[in-house]
Amino acid sequence: METLLRIAVQKSGRLSEDSLKLFKECGIKFINSTKKLKSASHNFPVEFLFLRDDDIPGYVEDGVADLGIVGENVSAEKQKEVDLIKKLGFSKCRLSLAIPREVEYSGVTFFEGKSIATSYPVILGEYLAKQGVTCDIQEISGSVEIAPGIGLADGICDIVSSGSTLIGNGLKEVEKIYKSEAVLIGNKNLSAEKKEILDKLTFRIDAVLSGKSNKYVLLNAPNDAIDRIVSLLPGMRSPTIVPLATEGWSSIHSVINEDEFWDKIEELRAAGAEGVLIVPIEKMIS
Ligand code: PRT
Ligand code: ZN
C-alpha cells in the first residue's frame, strides 16, 4: 500500500481557509467538503483530516495524524510532544492581558493577588511565573471578554487581533504576553518514507512562502547608473541586466524582500532608476 502523510487541518474556523489555500498553492489537489471527515489528494501522497483545532496537537502527538496546522498558541497551551516544523505566516495574533478601561494600570504587578479569566491557563501561568506575579487564574472556555463585566475576574488574558473585541467590551490591552501565527507541527517519530514525503511538502511550502514575501522588480536605468543600482540589489544570485532598444539604457531585473521593499525603491529611484515595475512572485525556489 502506498504511504500517505495524514495532515490534520481545522474543520471550520479562522485557520481553515488559509491552511487549505496553502496546500492548493503547493499544487496539491483534493476535494474539500466541510461535511467530510477526511479527503485524500489524487496527485500527492497526503490525506487531510478535518478536526477541531484543539484536538490537533494531541492527534499529532499520538500519530493519528502525522502533521497538523494550528495556532502556535494552541500548540503551546496543549503542551504535546510534537515538532514545530515551520511557521506559516497567517492567522497572526497575540495573547494579551486586558483590564476594564477605567481602571488605572501601573505595570504587571497590578495583577498581584487579582483574578484573571482565560482559556490559556498554561501560557498565562508561565508568563506570570516569569514575572514573579501570583494570581488566581480562572479557566473558562469562551466569551472570556465578558468576565470582568459580570464580576468573574479583574482582568482577562485572551487572543487579540485588531483589538476591537476588547474595545467593544470596555477593556484595554495592558500587556502583550505571547505572539502567535499558524504553524505546521509534526509527529516526532515519522517513518523514513513519511519523512521523504514531508521533505517534498516543505520544499513546496518554502517556495510558496518565499514567493509571497518577495517581489520581482524590473526597472530602467542609464548605463552609467548600473553599478550604483546593482550594489543596491541582492537578486537571487545577482541582478539580470538587459540592454534597452534606446542606446545607453538598460533594464535591470531583480528580487526584493517585502520587508525592505519601500526603502529599496526609494534608494533605487535616487540612484537613477525609472519606469519601475513590481510584479508578484508565485513561487520562488532558491
Ligand atoms: O472550532 P475550533 O475549536 O476548531 O476553533 P476555535 O473557535 O477554537 O478557533 P478559531 O477558529 O476562532 O481560531 C483559530 C486560531 O486562529 C486561534 O487559535 C489563533 O491562533 C488564531 N487567531 C487569529 C484568532 C484570532 N486571530 C482572533 N481574533 N483566534 C481568535 N480570535 C478571536 C479572539 O478569541 C477574540 O474573541 O477574535 C477576538 C479578538 O479579535 P479582535 O480582532 O477583535 O482583536
Ligand atoms: Zn478551538
Tab-separated table of C-alpha atoms and ligand atoms in Angstrom:
chain	number	residue	atom	x	y	z
A	1	MET	CA	0.000	0.000	0.000
A	2	GLU	CA	1.195	3.499	-0.819
A	3	THR	CA	2.449	5.519	2.158
A	4	LEU	CA	0.339	8.623	2.856
A	5	LEU	CA	1.053	11.545	5.153
A	6	ARG	CA	-2.025	12.375	7.196
A	7	ILE	CA	-2.399	16.078	7.762
A	8	ALA	CA	-4.854	17.464	10.306
A	9	VAL	CA	-6.374	20.846	9.481
A	10	GLN	CA	-9.072	22.813	11.241
A	11	LYS	CA	-12.539	21.793	10.065
A	12	SER	CA	-14.042	25.259	10.190
A	13	GLY	CA	-12.626	28.371	11.769
A	14	ARG	CA	-10.029	31.047	11.334
A	15	LEU	CA	-7.286	28.660	10.170
A	16	SER	CA	-9.257	26.545	7.705
A	17	GLU	CA	-9.312	28.639	4.587
A	18	ASP	CA	-5.662	29.716	4.647
A	19	SER	CA	-4.495	26.188	5.504
A	20	LEU	CA	-6.279	24.670	2.515
A	21	LYS	CA	-5.189	27.546	0.280
A	22	LEU	CA	-1.557	26.852	1.180
A	23	PHE	CA	-1.842	23.204	0.101
A	24	LYS	CA	-3.573	24.222	-3.120
A	25	GLU	CA	-0.757	26.695	-3.827
A	26	CYS	CA	1.624	23.775	-3.302
A	27	GLY	CA	-0.118	22.106	-6.254
A	28	ILE	CA	-1.824	19.506	-4.064
A	29	LYS	CA	-5.270	18.711	-5.412
A	30	PHE	CA	-8.058	17.364	-3.247
A	31	ILE	CA	-11.779	17.641	-2.830
A	32	ASN	CA	-12.565	19.755	0.138
A	33	SER	CA	-16.002	19.255	1.521
A	34	THR	CA	-16.555	20.506	5.066
A	35	LYS	CA	-19.085	17.713	5.518
A	36	LYS	CA	-16.385	15.079	5.212
A	37	LEU	CA	-14.006	13.992	7.961
A	38	LYS	CA	-11.185	13.271	5.539
A	39	SER	CA	-10.081	13.733	1.980
A	40	ALA	CA	-7.166	12.208	0.066
A	41	SER	CA	-5.241	14.030	-2.634
A	42	HIS	CA	-5.134	12.395	-6.039
A	43	ASN	CA	-1.813	13.944	-7.100
A	44	PHE	CA	0.320	13.971	-3.894
A	45	PRO	CA	0.635	11.271	-1.175
A	46	VAL	CA	-1.299	13.083	1.548
A	47	GLU	CA	-4.667	12.718	3.192
A	48	PHE	CA	-6.378	15.533	5.106
A	49	LEU	CA	-8.298	15.096	8.347
A	50	PHE	CA	-10.711	17.907	9.234
A	51	LEU	CA	-10.796	18.402	13.017
A	52	ARG	CA	-11.313	20.937	15.801
A	53	ASP	CA	-8.084	22.866	16.287
A	54	ASP	CA	-7.863	21.979	19.996
A	55	ASP	CA	-7.651	18.268	19.158
A	56	ILE	CA	-4.903	18.598	16.548
A	57	PRO	CA	-1.766	18.701	18.787
A	58	GLY	CA	-2.895	15.570	20.650
A	59	TYR	CA	-3.645	13.653	17.469
A	60	VAL	CA	-0.244	14.615	16.054
A	61	GLU	CA	1.499	13.511	19.251
A	62	ASP	CA	-0.334	10.159	19.165
A	63	GLY	CA	0.373	9.650	15.461
A	64	VAL	CA	-3.319	9.623	14.463
A	65	ALA	CA	-2.168	12.464	12.208
A	66	ASP	CA	1.436	12.874	11.018
A	67	LEU	CA	1.218	16.645	10.595
A	68	GLY	CA	-1.159	19.393	11.612
A	69	ILE	CA	-1.745	23.092	11.253
A	70	VAL	CA	-2.687	25.006	14.412
A	71	GLY	CA	-2.119	28.390	16.004
A	72	GLU	CA	1.146	28.461	17.961
A	73	ASN	CA	-0.980	29.499	20.940
A	74	VAL	CA	-2.911	26.213	20.817
A	75	SER	CA	0.253	24.167	20.304
A	76	ALA	CA	1.932	25.847	23.300
A	77	GLU	CA	-1.142	25.576	25.503
A	78	LYS	CA	-1.676	21.863	24.881
A	79	GLN	CA	1.971	21.012	25.792
A	80	LYS	CA	2.053	17.992	23.496
A	81	GLU	CA	5.303	16.400	22.361
A	82	VAL	CA	5.360	17.473	18.716
A	83	ASP	CA	7.904	19.044	16.375
A	84	LEU	CA	7.368	22.651	15.313
A	85	ILE	CA	8.276	22.263	11.644
A	86	LYS	CA	7.503	25.654	10.200
A	87	LYS	CA	5.828	28.985	10.853
A	88	LEU	CA	3.328	29.665	8.119
A	89	GLY	CA	2.785	33.417	8.290
A	90	PHE	CA	-1.012	33.533	8.521
A	91	SER	CA	-3.569	33.847	11.369
A	92	LYS	CA	-1.240	36.190	13.218
A	93	CYS	CA	-2.480	37.302	16.624
A	94	ARG	CA	-1.265	37.789	20.178
A	95	LEU	CA	-2.315	36.788	23.663
A	96	SER	CA	-2.758	39.834	25.842
A	97	LEU	CA	-3.779	40.860	29.305
A	98	ALA	CA	-6.631	43.351	29.439
A	99	ILE	CA	-8.495	45.159	32.204
A	100	PRO	CA	-11.530	47.473	32.347
A	101	ARG	CA	-10.821	50.726	30.546
A	102	GLU	CA	-11.458	52.945	33.587
A	103	VAL	CA	-9.128	51.041	35.929
A	104	GLU	CA	-5.696	52.580	36.358
A	105	TYR	CA	-2.782	50.347	35.336
A	106	SER	CA	0.617	50.578	36.958
A	107	GLY	CA	2.512	47.645	35.428
A	108	VAL	CA	2.297	43.889	35.651
A	109	THR	CA	2.383	43.908	39.491
A	110	PHE	CA	-1.141	45.323	39.180
A	111	PHE	CA	-2.255	41.691	38.817
A	112	GLU	CA	-0.703	40.516	42.115
A	113	GLY	CA	-3.457	38.797	44.130
A	114	LYS	CA	-6.038	39.524	41.439
A	115	SER	CA	-8.044	37.130	39.275
A	116	ILE	CA	-7.651	36.671	35.522
A	117	ALA	CA	-10.086	34.804	33.272
A	118	THR	CA	-8.580	32.940	30.315
A	119	SER	CA	-8.772	29.920	28.037
A	120	TYR	CA	-4.959	29.775	28.117
A	121	PRO	CA	-4.022	28.880	31.718
A	122	VAL	CA	-0.704	27.259	30.727
A	123	ILE	CA	0.703	30.160	28.687
A	124	LEU	CA	-0.605	32.681	31.223
A	125	GLY	CA	0.771	30.671	34.150
A	126	GLU	CA	4.228	30.540	32.575
A	127	TYR	CA	4.184	34.268	31.905
A	128	LEU	CA	3.097	35.149	35.456
A	129	ALA	CA	5.700	32.828	36.963
A	130	LYS	CA	8.403	34.582	34.922
A	131	GLN	CA	7.133	37.957	36.107
A	132	GLY	CA	7.004	36.734	39.717
A	133	VAL	CA	3.321	37.642	39.999
A	134	THR	CA	0.804	35.404	41.796
A	135	CYS	CA	-2.779	35.427	40.540
A	136	ASP	CA	-5.924	33.413	40.643
A	137	ILE	CA	-6.323	32.026	37.103
A	138	GLN	CA	-9.966	31.373	36.225
A	139	GLU	CA	-10.095	28.967	33.316
A	140	ILE	CA	-13.119	29.496	31.082
A	141	SER	CA	-13.655	28.152	27.609
A	142	GLY	CA	-15.287	31.006	25.730
A	143	SER	CA	-16.546	34.604	25.853
A	144	VAL	CA	-13.609	35.486	28.079
A	145	GLU	CA	-14.030	39.186	27.352
A	146	ILE	CA	-17.260	39.428	29.354
A	147	ALA	CA	-15.662	38.106	32.578
A	148	PRO	CA	-14.738	41.470	34.169
A	149	GLY	CA	-18.149	42.968	33.339
A	150	ILE	CA	-20.006	40.208	35.178
A	151	GLY	CA	-17.680	40.290	38.160
A	152	LEU	CA	-15.980	36.977	37.412
A	153	ALA	CA	-12.445	38.352	37.224
A	154	ASP	CA	-10.400	41.550	37.488
A	155	GLY	CA	-8.850	41.080	34.069
A	156	ILE	CA	-8.624	38.703	31.150
A	157	CYS	CA	-5.964	37.052	29.064
A	158	ASP	CA	-7.246	36.410	25.555
A	159	ILE	CA	-6.390	36.452	21.874
A	160	VAL	CA	-6.255	39.885	20.292
A	161	SER	CA	-6.028	40.649	16.632
A	162	SER	CA	-7.469	44.053	15.698
A	163	GLY	CA	-8.320	44.922	19.316
A	164	SER	CA	-11.946	45.761	18.534
A	165	THR	CA	-13.404	42.966	20.722
A	166	LEU	CA	-11.610	44.432	23.740
A	167	ILE	CA	-12.793	47.956	22.978
A	168	GLY	CA	-16.352	46.719	22.365
A	169	ASN	CA	-16.347	45.185	25.836
A	170	GLY	CA	-14.965	48.235	27.637
A	171	LEU	CA	-11.493	46.726	28.088
A	172	LYS	CA	-7.959	47.953	27.399
A	173	GLU	CA	-4.929	45.888	26.442
A	174	VAL	CA	-2.191	46.313	29.048
A	175	GLU	CA	0.376	43.557	28.335
A	176	LYS	CA	1.147	41.542	25.218
A	177	ILE	CA	2.335	38.210	26.547
A	178	TYR	CA	2.604	35.862	23.544
A	179	LYS	CA	2.840	36.247	19.756
A	180	SER	CA	1.254	33.616	17.562
A	181	GLU	CA	0.781	32.593	13.964
A	182	ALA	CA	-0.257	29.386	12.218
A	183	VAL	CA	2.379	26.647	12.436
A	184	LEU	CA	2.949	23.268	10.848
A	185	ILE	CA	3.544	20.683	13.575
A	186	GLY	CA	4.637	17.098	13.122
A	187	ASN	CA	4.777	13.780	14.909
A	188	LYS	CA	8.187	13.105	16.449
A	189	ASN	CA	8.540	9.552	15.115
A	190	LEU	CA	7.781	9.741	11.412
A	191	SER	CA	8.953	6.771	9.354
A	192	ALA	CA	11.659	7.281	6.720
A	193	GLU	CA	9.019	7.072	3.963
A	194	LYS	CA	6.878	9.695	5.642
A	195	LYS	CA	9.891	11.952	6.211
A	196	GLU	CA	10.580	11.772	2.498
A	197	ILE	CA	7.071	12.999	1.698
A	198	LEU	CA	7.418	15.684	4.372
A	199	ASP	CA	10.631	16.928	2.706
A	200	LYS	CA	8.819	17.255	-0.625
A	201	LEU	CA	5.986	19.077	1.071
A	202	THR	CA	8.188	21.549	2.980
A	203	PHE	CA	10.159	22.217	-0.214
A	204	ARG	CA	6.902	23.301	-1.859
A	205	ILE	CA	5.737	25.288	1.186
A	206	ASP	CA	9.070	27.148	1.272
A	207	ALA	CA	8.695	28.022	-2.417
A	208	VAL	CA	5.181	29.378	-1.821
A	209	LEU	CA	6.127	31.321	1.318
A	210	SER	CA	9.245	32.903	-0.169
A	211	GLY	CA	7.255	33.797	-3.288
A	212	LYS	CA	4.792	35.651	-1.062
A	213	SER	CA	7.491	37.534	0.840
A	214	ASN	CA	9.398	38.670	-2.256
A	215	LYS	CA	8.630	40.828	-5.286
A	216	TYR	CA	10.097	40.768	-8.752
A	217	VAL	CA	11.341	44.218	-9.723
A	218	LEU	CA	12.059	45.492	-13.245
A	219	LEU	CA	13.456	48.955	-13.807
A	220	ASN	CA	15.154	51.044	-16.457
A	221	ALA	CA	18.369	52.952	-15.868
A	222	PRO	CA	21.009	54.847	-17.826
A	223	ASN	CA	24.111	52.648	-18.200
A	224	ASP	CA	26.239	54.939	-16.035
A	225	ALA	CA	23.858	54.279	-13.090
A	226	ILE	CA	24.025	50.478	-13.388
A	227	ASP	CA	26.879	49.956	-10.887
A	228	ARG	CA	25.159	52.035	-8.210
A	229	ILE	CA	21.837	50.300	-8.780
A	230	VAL	CA	23.323	46.802	-8.815
A	231	SER	CA	25.036	47.489	-5.494
A	232	LEU	CA	21.572	48.133	-4.002
A	233	LEU	CA	20.003	44.962	-5.380
A	234	PRO	CA	20.531	41.486	-3.998
A	235	GLY	CA	18.784	39.356	-6.663
A	236	MET	CA	18.643	35.559	-6.386
A	237	ARG	CA	22.282	35.321	-7.452
A	238	SER	CA	22.834	38.748	-8.983
A	239	PRO	CA	20.532	41.046	-10.962
A	240	THR	CA	19.801	40.470	-14.653
A	241	ILE	CA	20.830	43.308	-16.986
A	242	VAL	CA	19.345	43.570	-20.469
A	243	PRO	CA	20.080	46.377	-22.953
A	244	LEU	CA	17.110	48.545	-23.994
A	245	ALA	CA	16.470	49.455	-27.648
A	246	THR	CA	17.378	53.024	-26.652
A	247	GLU	CA	21.183	53.465	-26.820
A	248	GLY	CA	22.840	53.908	-23.390
A	249	TRP	CA	19.972	52.425	-21.353
A	250	SER	CA	19.382	49.063	-19.714
A	251	SER	CA	16.615	47.170	-17.988
A	252	ILE	CA	17.584	45.647	-14.616
A	253	HIS	CA	15.609	42.764	-13.071
A	254	SER	CA	15.866	41.546	-9.504
A	255	VAL	CA	14.042	40.206	-6.457
A	256	ILE	CA	13.389	42.310	-3.353
A	257	ASN	CA	12.129	41.120	0.027
A	258	GLU	CA	8.924	42.815	1.132
A	259	ASP	CA	10.463	43.853	4.477
A	260	GLU	CA	12.926	46.183	2.778
A	261	PHE	CA	10.801	46.860	-0.248
A	262	TRP	CA	9.763	50.535	0.106
A	263	ASP	CA	13.170	51.641	1.406
A	264	LYS	CA	14.890	49.957	-1.541
A	265	ILE	CA	12.532	51.537	-4.076
A	266	GLU	CA	13.367	54.997	-2.713
A	267	GLU	CA	17.097	54.280	-2.875
A	268	LEU	CA	16.784	52.912	-6.424
A	269	ARG	CA	14.930	55.990	-7.640
A	270	ALA	CA	17.522	58.222	-6.027
A	271	ALA	CA	20.224	56.200	-7.841
A	272	GLY	CA	18.613	56.892	-11.241
A	273	ALA	CA	16.039	54.099	-11.718
A	274	GLU	CA	12.995	54.887	-13.862
A	275	GLY	CA	9.916	53.003	-15.013
A	276	VAL	CA	9.955	50.668	-12.029
A	277	LEU	CA	7.624	47.673	-12.303
A	278	ILE	CA	6.821	45.466	-9.320
A	279	VAL	CA	5.495	42.002	-10.082
A	280	PRO	CA	4.225	39.392	-7.604
A	281	ILE	CA	6.116	36.099	-7.492
A	282	GLU	CA	4.035	32.958	-7.414
A	283	LYS	CA	6.752	30.593	-6.263
A	284	MET	CA	10.442	31.010	-5.525
A	285	ILE	CA	12.976	28.212	-5.343
A	286	SER	CA	16.445	29.195	-4.248
B	1	PRT	O1	-13.923	25.192	16.400
B	1	PRT	P1	-12.477	25.172	16.698
B	1	PRT	O2	-12.159	24.747	18.107
B	1	PRT	O3	-11.704	24.418	15.650
B	1	PRT	O4	-11.967	26.703	16.538
B	1	PRT	P2	-11.801	27.850	17.636
B	1	PRT	O5	-13.088	28.590	17.729
B	1	PRT	O6	-11.191	27.331	18.878
B	1	PRT	O7	-10.663	28.732	16.972
B	1	PRT	P3	-10.735	29.932	15.907
B	1	PRT	O8	-11.122	29.410	14.573
B	1	PRT	O9	-11.522	31.072	16.465
B	1	PRT	O10	-9.199	30.376	15.922
B	1	PRT	C1	-8.208	29.518	15.495
B	1	PRT	C2	-6.850	30.196	15.689
B	1	PRT	O11	-6.820	31.407	14.939
B	1	PRT	C3	-6.537	30.654	17.111
B	1	PRT	O12	-6.049	29.608	17.918
B	1	PRT	C4	-5.472	31.709	16.863
B	1	PRT	O13	-4.194	31.109	16.715
B	1	PRT	C5	-5.872	32.304	15.502
B	1	PRT	N1	-6.494	33.649	15.590
B	1	PRT	C6	-6.092	34.728	14.861
B	1	PRT	C7	-7.526	34.033	16.352
B	1	PRT	C8	-7.756	35.393	16.084
B	1	PRT	N2	-6.850	35.795	15.162
B	1	PRT	C9	-8.822	36.087	16.781
B	1	PRT	N3	-9.006	37.287	16.550
B	1	PRT	N4	-8.308	33.368	17.246
B	1	PRT	C10	-9.308	34.003	17.863
B	1	PRT	N5	-9.587	35.333	17.684
B	1	PRT	C11	-10.759	35.867	18.489
B	1	PRT	C12	-10.389	36.145	19.942
B	1	PRT	O14	-10.631	35.000	20.743
B	1	PRT	C13	-11.306	37.298	20.329
B	1	PRT	O15	-12.586	36.827	20.711
B	1	PRT	O16	-11.195	37.100	17.973
B	1	PRT	C14	-11.442	38.025	19.033
B	1	PRT	C15	-10.427	39.139	19.005
B	1	PRT	O17	-10.304	39.669	17.718
B	1	PRT	P4	-10.133	41.251	17.503
B	1	PRT	O18	-9.822	41.396	16.042
B	1	PRT	O19	-11.456	41.888	17.880
B	1	PRT	O20	-8.997	41.713	18.380
B	2	ZN	ZN	-10.703	25.537	19.261
